[in-house]
Structure formats: structure tokens, C-alpha cells
Coordinates of C-alpha atoms and ligand atoms in Angstrom, one line a residue:
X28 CA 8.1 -8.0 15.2
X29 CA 5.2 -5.9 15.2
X30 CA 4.2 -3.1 17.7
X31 CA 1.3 -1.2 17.7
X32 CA 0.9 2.4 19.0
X33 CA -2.5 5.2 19.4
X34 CA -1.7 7.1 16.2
X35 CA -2.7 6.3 13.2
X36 CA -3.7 7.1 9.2
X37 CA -4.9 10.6 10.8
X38 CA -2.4 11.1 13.3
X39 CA 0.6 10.7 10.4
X40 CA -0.9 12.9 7.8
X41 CA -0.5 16.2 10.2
X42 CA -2.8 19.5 11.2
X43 CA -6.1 19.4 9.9
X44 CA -5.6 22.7 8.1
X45 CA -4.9 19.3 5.8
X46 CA -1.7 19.7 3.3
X47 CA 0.0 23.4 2.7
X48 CA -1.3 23.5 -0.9
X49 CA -4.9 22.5 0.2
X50 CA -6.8 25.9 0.2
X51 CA -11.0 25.6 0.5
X52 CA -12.4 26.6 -2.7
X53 CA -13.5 30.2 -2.9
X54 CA -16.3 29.1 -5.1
X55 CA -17.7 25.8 -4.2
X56 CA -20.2 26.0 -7.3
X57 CA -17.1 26.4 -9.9
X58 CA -14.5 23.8 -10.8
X59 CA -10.8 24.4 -11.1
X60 CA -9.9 23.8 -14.8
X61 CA -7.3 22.5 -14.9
X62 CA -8.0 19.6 -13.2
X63 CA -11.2 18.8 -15.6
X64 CA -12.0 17.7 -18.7
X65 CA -13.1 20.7 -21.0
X66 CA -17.2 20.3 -21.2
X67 CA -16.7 20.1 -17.6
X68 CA -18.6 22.4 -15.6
X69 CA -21.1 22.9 -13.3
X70 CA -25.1 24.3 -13.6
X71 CA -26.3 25.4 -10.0
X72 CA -24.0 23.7 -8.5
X73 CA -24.6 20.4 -10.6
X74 CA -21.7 18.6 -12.6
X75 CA -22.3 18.6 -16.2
X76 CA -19.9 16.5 -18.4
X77 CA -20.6 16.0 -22.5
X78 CA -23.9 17.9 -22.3
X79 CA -25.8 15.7 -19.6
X80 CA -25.5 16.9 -16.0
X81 CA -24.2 13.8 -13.8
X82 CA -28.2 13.4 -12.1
X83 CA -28.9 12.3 -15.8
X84 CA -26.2 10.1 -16.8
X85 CA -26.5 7.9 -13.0
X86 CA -29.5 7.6 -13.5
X87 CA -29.1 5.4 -16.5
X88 CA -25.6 3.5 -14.9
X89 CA -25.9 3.8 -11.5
X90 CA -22.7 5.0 -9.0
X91 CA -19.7 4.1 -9.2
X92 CA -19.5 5.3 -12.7
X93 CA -16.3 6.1 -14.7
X94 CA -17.6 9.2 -17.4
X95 CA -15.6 9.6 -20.1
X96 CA -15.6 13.2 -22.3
X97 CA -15.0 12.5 -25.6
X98 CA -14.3 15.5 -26.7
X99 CA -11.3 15.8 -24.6
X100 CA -10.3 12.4 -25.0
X101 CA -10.4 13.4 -28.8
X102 CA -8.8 16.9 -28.4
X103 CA -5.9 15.8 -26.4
X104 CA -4.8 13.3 -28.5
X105 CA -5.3 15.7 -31.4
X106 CA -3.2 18.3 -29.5
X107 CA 0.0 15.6 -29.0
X108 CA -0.3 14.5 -33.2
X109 CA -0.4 18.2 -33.9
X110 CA 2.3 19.3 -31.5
X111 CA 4.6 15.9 -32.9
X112 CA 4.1 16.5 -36.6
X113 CA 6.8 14.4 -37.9
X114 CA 7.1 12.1 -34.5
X115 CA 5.0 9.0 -33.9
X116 CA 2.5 9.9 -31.1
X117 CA 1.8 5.7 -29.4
X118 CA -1.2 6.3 -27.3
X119 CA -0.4 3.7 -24.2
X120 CA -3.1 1.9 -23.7
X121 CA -2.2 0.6 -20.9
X122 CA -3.7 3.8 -19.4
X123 CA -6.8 2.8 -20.4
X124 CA -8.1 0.6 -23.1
X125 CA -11.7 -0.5 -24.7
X126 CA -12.2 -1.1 -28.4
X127 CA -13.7 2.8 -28.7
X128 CA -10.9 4.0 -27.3
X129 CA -8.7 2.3 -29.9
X130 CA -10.9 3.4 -32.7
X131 CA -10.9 7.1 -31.3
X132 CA -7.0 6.7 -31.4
X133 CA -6.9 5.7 -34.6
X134 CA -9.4 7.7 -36.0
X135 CA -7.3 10.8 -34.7
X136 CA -4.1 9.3 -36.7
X137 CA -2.1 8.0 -33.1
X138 CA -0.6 4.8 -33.2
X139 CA -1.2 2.6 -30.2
X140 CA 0.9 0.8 -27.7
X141 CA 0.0 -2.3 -25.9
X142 CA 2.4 -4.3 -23.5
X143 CA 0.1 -7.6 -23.0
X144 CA -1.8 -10.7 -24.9
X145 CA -5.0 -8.5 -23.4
X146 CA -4.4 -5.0 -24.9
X147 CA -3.5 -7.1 -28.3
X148 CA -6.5 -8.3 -28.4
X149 CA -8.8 -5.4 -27.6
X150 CA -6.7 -4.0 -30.2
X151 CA -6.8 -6.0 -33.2
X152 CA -10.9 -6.2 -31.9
X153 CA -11.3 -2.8 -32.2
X154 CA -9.6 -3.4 -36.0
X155 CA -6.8 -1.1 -35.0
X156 CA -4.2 -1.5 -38.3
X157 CA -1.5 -4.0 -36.6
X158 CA 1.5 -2.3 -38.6
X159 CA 0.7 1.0 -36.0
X160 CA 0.8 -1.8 -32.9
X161 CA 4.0 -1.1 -30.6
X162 CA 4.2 -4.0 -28.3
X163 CA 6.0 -3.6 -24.7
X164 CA 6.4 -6.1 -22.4
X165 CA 9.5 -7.5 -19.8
X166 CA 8.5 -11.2 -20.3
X167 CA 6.6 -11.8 -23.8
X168 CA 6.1 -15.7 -23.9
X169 CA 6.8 -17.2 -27.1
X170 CA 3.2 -17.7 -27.4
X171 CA 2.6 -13.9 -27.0
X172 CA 5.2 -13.4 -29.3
X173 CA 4.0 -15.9 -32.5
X174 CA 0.6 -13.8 -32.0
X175 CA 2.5 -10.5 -32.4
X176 CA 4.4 -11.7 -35.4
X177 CA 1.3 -13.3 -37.2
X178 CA -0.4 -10.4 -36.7
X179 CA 1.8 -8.4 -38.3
X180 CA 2.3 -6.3 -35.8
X181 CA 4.8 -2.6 -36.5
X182 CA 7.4 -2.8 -33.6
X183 CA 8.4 -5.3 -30.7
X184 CA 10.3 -3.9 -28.3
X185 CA 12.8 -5.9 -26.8
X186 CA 14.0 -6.0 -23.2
X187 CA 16.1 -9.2 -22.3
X188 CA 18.1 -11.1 -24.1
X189 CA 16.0 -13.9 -23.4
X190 CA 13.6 -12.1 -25.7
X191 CA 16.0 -12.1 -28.4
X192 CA 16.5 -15.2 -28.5
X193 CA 13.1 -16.1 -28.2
X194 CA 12.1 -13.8 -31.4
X195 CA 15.1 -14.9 -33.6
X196 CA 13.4 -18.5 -32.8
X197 CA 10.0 -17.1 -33.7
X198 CA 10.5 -15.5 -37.1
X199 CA 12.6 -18.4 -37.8
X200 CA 9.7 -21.0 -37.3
X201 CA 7.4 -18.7 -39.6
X202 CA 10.0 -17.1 -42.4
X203 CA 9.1 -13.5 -41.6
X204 CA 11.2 -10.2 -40.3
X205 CA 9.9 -8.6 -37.1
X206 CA 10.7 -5.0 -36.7
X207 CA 12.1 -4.3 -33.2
X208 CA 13.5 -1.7 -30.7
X209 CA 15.8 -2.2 -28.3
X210 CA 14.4 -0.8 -24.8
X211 CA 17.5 1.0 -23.0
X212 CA 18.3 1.9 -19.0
X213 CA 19.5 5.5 -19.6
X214 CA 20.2 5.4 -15.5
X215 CA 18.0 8.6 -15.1
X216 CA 16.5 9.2 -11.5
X217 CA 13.3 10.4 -12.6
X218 CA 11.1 12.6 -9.8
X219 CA 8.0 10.6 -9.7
X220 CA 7.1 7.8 -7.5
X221 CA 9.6 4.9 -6.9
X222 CA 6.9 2.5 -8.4
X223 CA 6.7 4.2 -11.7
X224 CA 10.5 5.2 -12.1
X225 CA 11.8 2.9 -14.6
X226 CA 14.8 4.1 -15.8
X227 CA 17.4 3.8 -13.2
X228 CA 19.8 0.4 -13.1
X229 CA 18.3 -1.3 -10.1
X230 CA 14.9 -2.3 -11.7
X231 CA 13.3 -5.1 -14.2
X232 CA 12.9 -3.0 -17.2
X233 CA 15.5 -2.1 -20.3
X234 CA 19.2 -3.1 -21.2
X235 CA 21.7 -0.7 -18.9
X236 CA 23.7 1.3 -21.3
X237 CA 26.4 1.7 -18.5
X238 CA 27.1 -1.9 -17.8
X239 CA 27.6 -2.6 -21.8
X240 CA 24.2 -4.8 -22.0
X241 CA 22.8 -2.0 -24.0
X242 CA 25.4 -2.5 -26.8
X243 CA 26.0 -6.2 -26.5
X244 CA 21.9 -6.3 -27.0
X245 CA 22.0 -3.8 -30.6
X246 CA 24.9 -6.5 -31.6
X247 CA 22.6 -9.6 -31.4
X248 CA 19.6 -7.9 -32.8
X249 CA 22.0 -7.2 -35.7
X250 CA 23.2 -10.3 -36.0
X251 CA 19.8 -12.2 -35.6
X252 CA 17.9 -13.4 -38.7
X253 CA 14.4 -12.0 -39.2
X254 CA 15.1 -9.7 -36.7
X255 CA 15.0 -6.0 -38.1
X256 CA 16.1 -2.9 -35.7
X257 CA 14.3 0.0 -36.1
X258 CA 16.3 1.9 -33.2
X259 CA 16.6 2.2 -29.7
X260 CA 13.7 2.5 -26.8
X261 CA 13.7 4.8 -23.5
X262 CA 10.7 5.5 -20.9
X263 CA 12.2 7.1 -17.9
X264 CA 9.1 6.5 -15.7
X265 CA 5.5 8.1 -15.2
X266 CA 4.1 11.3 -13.9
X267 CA 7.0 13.4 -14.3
X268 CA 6.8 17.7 -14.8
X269 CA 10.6 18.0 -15.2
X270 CA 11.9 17.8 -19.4
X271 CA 15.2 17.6 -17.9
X272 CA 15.1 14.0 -17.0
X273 CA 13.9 13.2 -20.6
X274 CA 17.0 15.4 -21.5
X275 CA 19.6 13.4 -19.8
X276 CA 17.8 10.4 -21.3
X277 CA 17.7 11.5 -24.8
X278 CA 21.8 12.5 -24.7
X279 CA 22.4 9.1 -23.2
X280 CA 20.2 7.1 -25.3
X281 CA 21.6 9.3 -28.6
X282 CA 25.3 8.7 -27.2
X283 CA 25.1 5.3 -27.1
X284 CA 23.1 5.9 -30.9
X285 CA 26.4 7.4 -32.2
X286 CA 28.5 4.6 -30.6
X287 CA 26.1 1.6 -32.8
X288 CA 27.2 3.9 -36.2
X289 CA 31.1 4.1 -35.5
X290 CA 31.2 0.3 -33.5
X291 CA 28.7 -1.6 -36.0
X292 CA 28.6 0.6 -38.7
X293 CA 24.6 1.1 -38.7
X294 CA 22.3 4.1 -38.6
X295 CA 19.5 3.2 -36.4
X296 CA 16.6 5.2 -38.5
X297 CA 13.9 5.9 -35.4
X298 CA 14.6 6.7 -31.7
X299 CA 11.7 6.5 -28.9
X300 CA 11.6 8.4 -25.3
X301 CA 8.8 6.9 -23.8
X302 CA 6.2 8.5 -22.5
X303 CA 5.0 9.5 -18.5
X304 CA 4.0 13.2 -19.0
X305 CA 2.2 14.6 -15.9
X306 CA -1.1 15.7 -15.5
X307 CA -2.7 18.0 -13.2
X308 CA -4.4 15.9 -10.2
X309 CA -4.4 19.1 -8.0
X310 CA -4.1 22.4 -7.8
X311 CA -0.1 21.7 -6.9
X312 CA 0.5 20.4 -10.3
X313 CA 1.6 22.3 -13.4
X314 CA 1.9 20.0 -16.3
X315 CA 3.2 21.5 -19.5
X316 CA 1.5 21.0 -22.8
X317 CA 1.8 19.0 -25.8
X318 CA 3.5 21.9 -27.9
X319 CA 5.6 22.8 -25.1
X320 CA 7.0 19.4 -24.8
X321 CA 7.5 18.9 -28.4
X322 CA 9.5 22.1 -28.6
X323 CA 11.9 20.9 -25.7
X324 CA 12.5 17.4 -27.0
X325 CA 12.6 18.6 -30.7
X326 CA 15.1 20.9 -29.4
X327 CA 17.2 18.3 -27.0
X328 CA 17.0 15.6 -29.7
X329 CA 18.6 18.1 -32.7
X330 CA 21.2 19.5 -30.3
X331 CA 22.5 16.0 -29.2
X332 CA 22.7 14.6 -32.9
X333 CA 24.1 17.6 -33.7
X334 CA 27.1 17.7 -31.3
X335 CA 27.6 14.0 -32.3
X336 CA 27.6 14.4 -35.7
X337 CA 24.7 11.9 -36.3
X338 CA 21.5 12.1 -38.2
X339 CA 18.2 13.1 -36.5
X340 CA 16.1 9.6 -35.8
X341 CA 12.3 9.7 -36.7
X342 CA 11.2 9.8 -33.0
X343 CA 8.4 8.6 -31.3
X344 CA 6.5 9.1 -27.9
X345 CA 4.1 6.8 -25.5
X346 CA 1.8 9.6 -24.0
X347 CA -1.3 7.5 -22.1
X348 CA -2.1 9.6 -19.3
X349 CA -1.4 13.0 -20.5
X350 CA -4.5 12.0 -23.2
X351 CA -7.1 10.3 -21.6
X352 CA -5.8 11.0 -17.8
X353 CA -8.2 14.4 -17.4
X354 CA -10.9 13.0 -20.0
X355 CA -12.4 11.3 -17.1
X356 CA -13.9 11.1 -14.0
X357 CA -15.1 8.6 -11.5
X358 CA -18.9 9.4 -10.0
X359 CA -19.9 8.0 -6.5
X360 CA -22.8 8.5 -4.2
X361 CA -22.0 9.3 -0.8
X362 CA -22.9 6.4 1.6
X363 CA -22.3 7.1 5.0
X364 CA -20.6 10.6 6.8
X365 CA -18.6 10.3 9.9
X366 CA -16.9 13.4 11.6
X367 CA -14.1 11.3 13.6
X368 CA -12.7 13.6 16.7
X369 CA -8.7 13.5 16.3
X370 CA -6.2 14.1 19.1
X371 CA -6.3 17.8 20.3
X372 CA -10.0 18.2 19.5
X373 CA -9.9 18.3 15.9
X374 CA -12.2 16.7 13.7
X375 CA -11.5 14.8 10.4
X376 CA -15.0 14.5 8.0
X377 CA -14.7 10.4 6.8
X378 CA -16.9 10.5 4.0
X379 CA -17.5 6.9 2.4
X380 CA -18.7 6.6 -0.7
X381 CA -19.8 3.4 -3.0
X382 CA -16.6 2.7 -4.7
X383 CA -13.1 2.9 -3.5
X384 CA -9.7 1.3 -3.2
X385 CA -11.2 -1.5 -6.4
X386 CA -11.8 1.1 -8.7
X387 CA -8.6 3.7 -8.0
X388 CA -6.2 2.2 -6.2
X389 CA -3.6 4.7 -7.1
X390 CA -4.1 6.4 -4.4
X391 CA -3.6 3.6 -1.6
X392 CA -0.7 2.3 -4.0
X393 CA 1.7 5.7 -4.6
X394 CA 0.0 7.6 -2.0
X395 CA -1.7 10.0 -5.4
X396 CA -3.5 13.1 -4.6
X397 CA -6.5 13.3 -6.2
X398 CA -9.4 16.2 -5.5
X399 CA -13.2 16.1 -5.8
X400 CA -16.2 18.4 -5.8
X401 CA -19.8 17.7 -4.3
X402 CA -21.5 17.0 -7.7
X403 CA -25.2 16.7 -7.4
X404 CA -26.0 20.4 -6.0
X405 CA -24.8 23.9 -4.5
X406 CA -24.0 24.4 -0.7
X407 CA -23.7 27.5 1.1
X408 CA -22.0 25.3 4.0
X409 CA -18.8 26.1 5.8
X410 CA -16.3 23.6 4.0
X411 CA -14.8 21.2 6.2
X412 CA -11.6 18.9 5.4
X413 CA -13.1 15.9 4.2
X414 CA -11.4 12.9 3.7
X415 CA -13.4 10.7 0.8
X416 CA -13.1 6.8 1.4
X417 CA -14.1 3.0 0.2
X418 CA -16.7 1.0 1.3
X419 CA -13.5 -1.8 0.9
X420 CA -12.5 -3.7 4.4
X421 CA -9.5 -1.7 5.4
X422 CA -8.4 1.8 6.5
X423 CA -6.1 2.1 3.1
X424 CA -9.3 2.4 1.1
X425 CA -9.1 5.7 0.6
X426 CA -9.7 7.9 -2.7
X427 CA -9.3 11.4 -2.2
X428 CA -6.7 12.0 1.2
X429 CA -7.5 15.7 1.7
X430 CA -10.2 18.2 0.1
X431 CA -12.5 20.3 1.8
X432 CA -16.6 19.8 0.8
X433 CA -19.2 21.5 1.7
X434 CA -20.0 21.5 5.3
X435 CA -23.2 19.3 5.0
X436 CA -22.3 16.6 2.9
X437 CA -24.6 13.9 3.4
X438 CA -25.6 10.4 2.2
X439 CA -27.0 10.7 -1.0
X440 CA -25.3 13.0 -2.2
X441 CA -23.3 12.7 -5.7
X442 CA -19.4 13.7 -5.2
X443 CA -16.8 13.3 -8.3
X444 CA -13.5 12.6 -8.6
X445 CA -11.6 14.2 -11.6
X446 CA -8.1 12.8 -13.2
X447 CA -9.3 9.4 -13.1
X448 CA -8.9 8.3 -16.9
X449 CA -5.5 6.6 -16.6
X450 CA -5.0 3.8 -14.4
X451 CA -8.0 3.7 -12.6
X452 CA -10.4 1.3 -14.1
X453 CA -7.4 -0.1 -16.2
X454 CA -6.1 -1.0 -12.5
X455 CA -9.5 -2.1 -11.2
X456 CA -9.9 -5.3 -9.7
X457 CA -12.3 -7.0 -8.1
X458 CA -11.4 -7.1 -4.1
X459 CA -14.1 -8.0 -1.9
X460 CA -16.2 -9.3 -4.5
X461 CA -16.7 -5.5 -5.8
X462 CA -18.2 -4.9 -9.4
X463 CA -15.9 -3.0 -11.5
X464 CA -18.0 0.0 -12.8
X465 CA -19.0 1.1 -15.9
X466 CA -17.2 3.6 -18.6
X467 CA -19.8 5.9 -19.7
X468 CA -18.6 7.6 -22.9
X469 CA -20.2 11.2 -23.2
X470 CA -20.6 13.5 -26.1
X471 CA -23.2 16.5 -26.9
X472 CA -25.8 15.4 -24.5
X473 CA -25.1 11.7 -25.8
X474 CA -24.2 9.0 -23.2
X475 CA -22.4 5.4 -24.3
X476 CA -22.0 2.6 -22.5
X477 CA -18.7 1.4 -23.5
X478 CA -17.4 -1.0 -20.8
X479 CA -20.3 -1.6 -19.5
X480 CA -20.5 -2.0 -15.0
X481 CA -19.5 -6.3 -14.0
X482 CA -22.0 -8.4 -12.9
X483 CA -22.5 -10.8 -10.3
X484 CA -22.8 -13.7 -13.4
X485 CA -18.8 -12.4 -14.4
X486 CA -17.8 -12.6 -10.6
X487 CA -19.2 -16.3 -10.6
X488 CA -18.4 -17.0 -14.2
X489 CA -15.0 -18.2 -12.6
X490 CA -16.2 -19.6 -9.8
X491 CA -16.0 -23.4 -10.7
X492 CA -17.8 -24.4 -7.6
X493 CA -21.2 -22.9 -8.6
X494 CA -21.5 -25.4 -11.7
Ligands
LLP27 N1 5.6 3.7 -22.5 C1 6.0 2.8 -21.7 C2 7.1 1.9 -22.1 C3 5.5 2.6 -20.4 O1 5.9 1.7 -19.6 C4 4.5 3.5 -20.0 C5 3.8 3.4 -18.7 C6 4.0 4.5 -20.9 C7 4.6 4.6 -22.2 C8 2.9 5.5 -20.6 O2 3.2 6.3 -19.5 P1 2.2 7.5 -19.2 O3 2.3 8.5 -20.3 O4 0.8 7.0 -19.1 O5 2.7 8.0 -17.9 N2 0.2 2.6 -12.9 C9 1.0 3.8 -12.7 C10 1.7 4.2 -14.0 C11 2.5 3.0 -14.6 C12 3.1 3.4 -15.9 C13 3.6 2.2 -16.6 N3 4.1 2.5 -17.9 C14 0.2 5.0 -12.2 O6 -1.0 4.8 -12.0 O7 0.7 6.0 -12.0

């Protein structure tokens, strides 16, 4: 049954002073850092990104616009290789993937993680050496998995024992050895969204090391021709600040390491803990950085094996968002500016803009902060709490919940959204008929197409009733 009362969106989000850590910038011309990628900053109140202020690079793409930096793309990946000298930095593409992107990877020495037949493909497109190809998935089809085998690729990781079976049948049908981990449940409760937590028991992903699976798993991966096991696999979930979740993680996962050499008599040689490190969406967050991390897992990881009397694995890590996460950001015009009168008197700024809910749905989907900046010039205006939206047909379409803009904000303007690298246009879709917009690759005063904005000929290319 459904019932329907007066309150709504506005009504549940509280006090128009908007949330407790929202504070009105003291400088609307400046941008906070942290948030940004690093050629980020503004000229008289204009965003410049890579060298070209944003007036220059629309021009060429037209809004919505995803502009990537380069630069920081390049640097943060640099910074997680240099940090985990010794480890095997996976850049998870699933974040976000194009065949630049997996040539920048490589070219900066990561290896790259894919989970579909998709990512493979943009992949091995992009020439990215298959023997540095991790490949994730919950339901691989044996289709999927032939591909991965023929092509050679470094490490399957396993998660059902469907899969196994499915594998073993695989490199039987060909006469060749695939190189596997075993993904394992280490029944952590990470802090982060319910939707991205992935390493408690009650969810699809991973062998439960509790319940024995986990074990029973490492045994048939032994005992399965052309199957080779390079080690165990744990990724506690997404967006998380807190090292002590990884912590718990890495103690089970290395437990449970120590059991496989005194049970089956093997040393599993490598070890992997995932990725999800947070980034800084607004001012509330306080991600930690690349060498930090390294230094506390180094440290967990050589403690553990210590205690248990094991050798150190060769580890690896899946960071996507911490790398390409704050490398970009999403550019829309503003369409339409409605202050809407709330209950009491107070009045919430609507501000639509051309994009919305098709190209970021993370915020409609965990309920993500985000923050944004009036891009296209400098106000003296009074800031008011704005609340950017879609141009998508329903009140869910929203991008950024809370931020205060300048006073008079007004069509035409250019506002831009920071953060939006990972899992925005890699989560894009195509509601309401919407194009999904461009990735504009940016780089001293250079702009690159290099996923260039749909067209109406893709969004009837599938449409078998135009023939
Ligand atoms: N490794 C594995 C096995 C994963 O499943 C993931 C993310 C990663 C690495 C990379 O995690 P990252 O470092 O990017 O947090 N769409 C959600 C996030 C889903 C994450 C899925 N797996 C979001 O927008 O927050």
C-alpha cells in the first residue's frame, strides 16, 4: 500500500542552513583543493583545467562535458606505483575505462583490472600486454572465459565454484594453465555504502572463509588441471577512509593463508586486498594518500605473516577511484533557476542544468555528496543553498544535493562538478533518450576528444524499427 503525505525530497533533507559540514565558501573565486584535480584553478573567477579555461574547451564539445586532467590522471597513478614499490598497483577500470586511459596506465607501469567481456576488449584495443590483465567477475560465461585464456590473460580470479569448474573445463579444451586467485569473504563490515560493501557473508561476491567455502575452494583449484593458484583475493568494498577494515581483512585473509600451508602443504606466492580507497567528494572527506596507505598495509601484512610464521606474499592492490576519481570533472550549462518556497518560509535554489541523473547517477543511487563551483565567471552575490539538478523526468535527478552558489546564478551560466572520474560516465546510461557526453582529455593548453559525446545515429543504431 502506498500513502502519500505534503513533505517531500526538501522537507526530508532538514534546515536550509543545508548539512552541518556545508559552510558557504569564503572565496567564491578560489576552489578547495582537495576536491580538484591539480591544474585545477580558477582565472577571474573562470575554471581552468589542463591549460584551457572551461569557456574554451565547451566551446569545441558542447555541455555536458566530462574533462579529464591528464596530468593528474598521470600523477596519481604514478604516486600509488611509487608508494607500492614491490606490490602490483591494478588500476580498476571499471572506474573508468577508454583505450587512452589503458595506454596512460600502462605507460605509467600499473597493471589493469577488468571484470567484463567490455573492459577486455577496450583493453586488449588499447594493446594493453594481456599477461598484466586481472580479470574479475561473479558470473564469467565460459565464452568470456575461452577469450580470457586465449588471450593470455595474467590472473582470473575466481568466485564460485561454478567458475572452477567452468575453467578446469576451459584449459582442458585448449591444453593451457590459467593463473588464478581465489576471491575470499573476509566477513569485514566495511563503512561505506551498503551497495558497495562487499565483504560481509550476506552478499554475491567471494568464498566465505568462515563457512569453510574459502578452503574447500583453494582445494579444488589445487587439485584442478591447468588451473594454477597464484594466491588468495579480498576487496572489502568501495569508498572507505578507515585502514582498519583492510586490517581485519588482511589478518583474516593471511590466517586462512597459513591454514592452505599446514592443511595442503602449499605456499600461495601473491596475496591481493582489493581496492576502494576514498577520495575527497567534499570538504567532510579526508582521504589518506598513496604512501600513507602503503605504509599501513606494508605494515599489517608483515606483522600478520610474522605472527604466523609464514612468508610475506607479493601483494597486489585495485585502486580505480583513488586515481582517476579527482582527475575529472563533469561541465554543465545552467538551464533553468527556480527558487522553490519550503515550509516555514524558506527557500531552496533548484538549479537544472543539461545533464543529470544519465551522466552521475551516484548520487540518486548511494545518496553521494558531490560539490560544484559556478565556472564560467566571478560573483559578488550573496551565496544561496542551491541544489543542482537533471533535466531527467523525475525528482531523484539530482547531482549536487547541497552547495551554496552565488546568489545570481542564472541560465547560461557554466557550473562544474568535481570528483566525477570514477563511476560517472563508466555508469552512464542512456535514460530518456539522453546522449552520454563526451570525455575531453586535457593537457598543457591541449584538448582530446577521447570518448567522444553519443549521437542520435548510436541511440537509433539499436533501434530495429527505423530500418
Ligand atoms: N577491485 C574489485 C574487486 C572491485 O570490485 C572494485 C570495485 C575495485 C577493485 C575498485 O574499487 P575502487 O578503488 O574504485 O573503489 N559504483 C560504485 C563503486 C563500485 C565498486 C565496484 N568494485 C560507486 O560509484 O561508488
Amino acid at each position: 500500500m502506498s500513502t502519500t503525505h505534503e513533505a517531500g525530497w526538501a522537507h526530508a533533507s532538514g534546515a536550509l542552513r543545508g548539512p552541518s559540514w556545508l559552510r558557504p565558501p569564503s572565496d567564491p573565486d578560489a576552489l578547495v583543493p582537495h576536491l580538484w584535480s591539480q591544474t585545477a584553478h580558477k582565472v577571474d573567477g573562470e575554471l581552468h583545467v589542463g591549460g584551457l579555461s572551461v569557456s574554451e574547451l565547451v566551446a569545441n564539445v558542447n555541455t555536458p562535458a566530462y574533462v579529464l586532467d591528464e596530468v593528474d590522471f598521470r600523477a596519481r597513478a604514478g604516486a600509488f606505483r611509487d608508494a607500492f614499490a614491490g606490490y602490483d598497483v591494478f588500476y580498476a577500470g571499471k572506474a573508468f575505462l577508454c583505450t587512452t586511459v589503458a595506454r596512460w596506465v600502462q605507460e605509467e607501469g600499473l597493471s589493469l583490472d577488468v571484470c567484463s567481456d567490455g573492459e577486455l576488449t577496450v583493453a586488449l584495443r588499447a594493446g594493453f600486454d594481456p599477461a598484466r590483465i586481472g580479470y574479475h567477475g561473479n558470473n564469467k560465461t565460459v565464452t568470456e572465459l575461452r577469450r580470457a585464456v586465449a588471450a593470455g590473460i595474467g590472473r582470473i580470479v575466481l568466485d564460485s565454484f561454478d567458475e572452477i569448474d567452468r575453467l578446469a573445463m576451459v584449459t582442458a579444451e585448449t591444453g593451457t594453465t590459467a593463473r588464478v586467485m581465489v576471491r575470499v569473504t573476509a566477513g569485514v563490515e566495511a563503512h561505506t555504502h551498503e551497495y558497495i560493501a562487499t565483504a560481509h557473508e550476506d552478499q554475491k561476491f567471494g568464498f566465505s572463509i568462515t563457512s569453510g567455502d574459502a578452503l574447500e575452494a583453494v582445494r579444488r583449484v589445487l587439485d584442478a588441471p591447468g588451473i594454477d593458484l597464484l594466491g588468495l583475493h579480498s576487496h572489502i568494498g568501495s569508498q572507505i577512509f578507515d585502514s582498519s577494515g583492510f586490517e581485519v581483512a588482511a589478518r583474516r585473509v593471511l590466517a586462512l593463508q597459513a591454514r592452505i600451508s599446514t592443511e595442503l602443504g602449499v605456499v600461495l606466492p601473491e596475496m591481493d586486498l582489493g581496492g576502494g580507497f576514498g577520495i575527497a567528494y567534499t570538504t567532510q572527506d579526508d582521504p589518506s594518500d598513496p604512501a600513507q596507505l602503503a605504509t599501513e598495509m606494508s605494515k599489517i601484512v608483515e606483522h600478520e605473516c610474522r605472527g604466523l610464521g609464514i612468508p610475506e606474499p607479493r601483494l597486489s592492490i585495485e585502486p580505480g577511484r583513488a586515481i582517476v576519481g579527482p582527475a575529472m570533472c563533469t561541465v554543465y550549462t545552467v538551464g533553468t533557476v527556480k527558487p522553490v518556497e519550503l515550509d516555514g518560509g524558506a527557500v531552496r535554489t533548484y538549479v537544472s542544468v543539461d545533464g543529470g541523473m544519465s551522466d552521475n547517477i551516484r548520487t540518486a543511487l548511494y545518496d553521494a555528496d558531490y560539490s560544484c563551483t559556478l565556472a564560467s565567471r566571478t560573483s559578488d552575490a550573496p551565496p544561496v543553498l542551491a541544489r543542482v539538478v537533471g533535466k531527467h523526468c523525475e525528482a531523484g535527478d539530482v547531482v549536487v544535493k547541497d552547495e551554496f552558489l552565488p546568489g545570481d546564478v542564472a541560465p547560461g551560466d557554466l557550473l562544474a562538478v568535481p570528483g566525477t572520474g570514477a563511476y560517472c560516465r563508466s555508469m552512464a546510461s542512456n535514460y530518456n533518450h539522453a546522449l552520454r557526453p563526451p570525455v575531453v582529455a586535457v593537457r598543457d593548453g591541449v584538448a582530446r576528444v577521447v570518448v567522444r559525446r553519443e549521437t542520435v545515429e548510436d541511440l537509433l543504431a539499436t533501434d530495429m524499427g527505423d530500418q
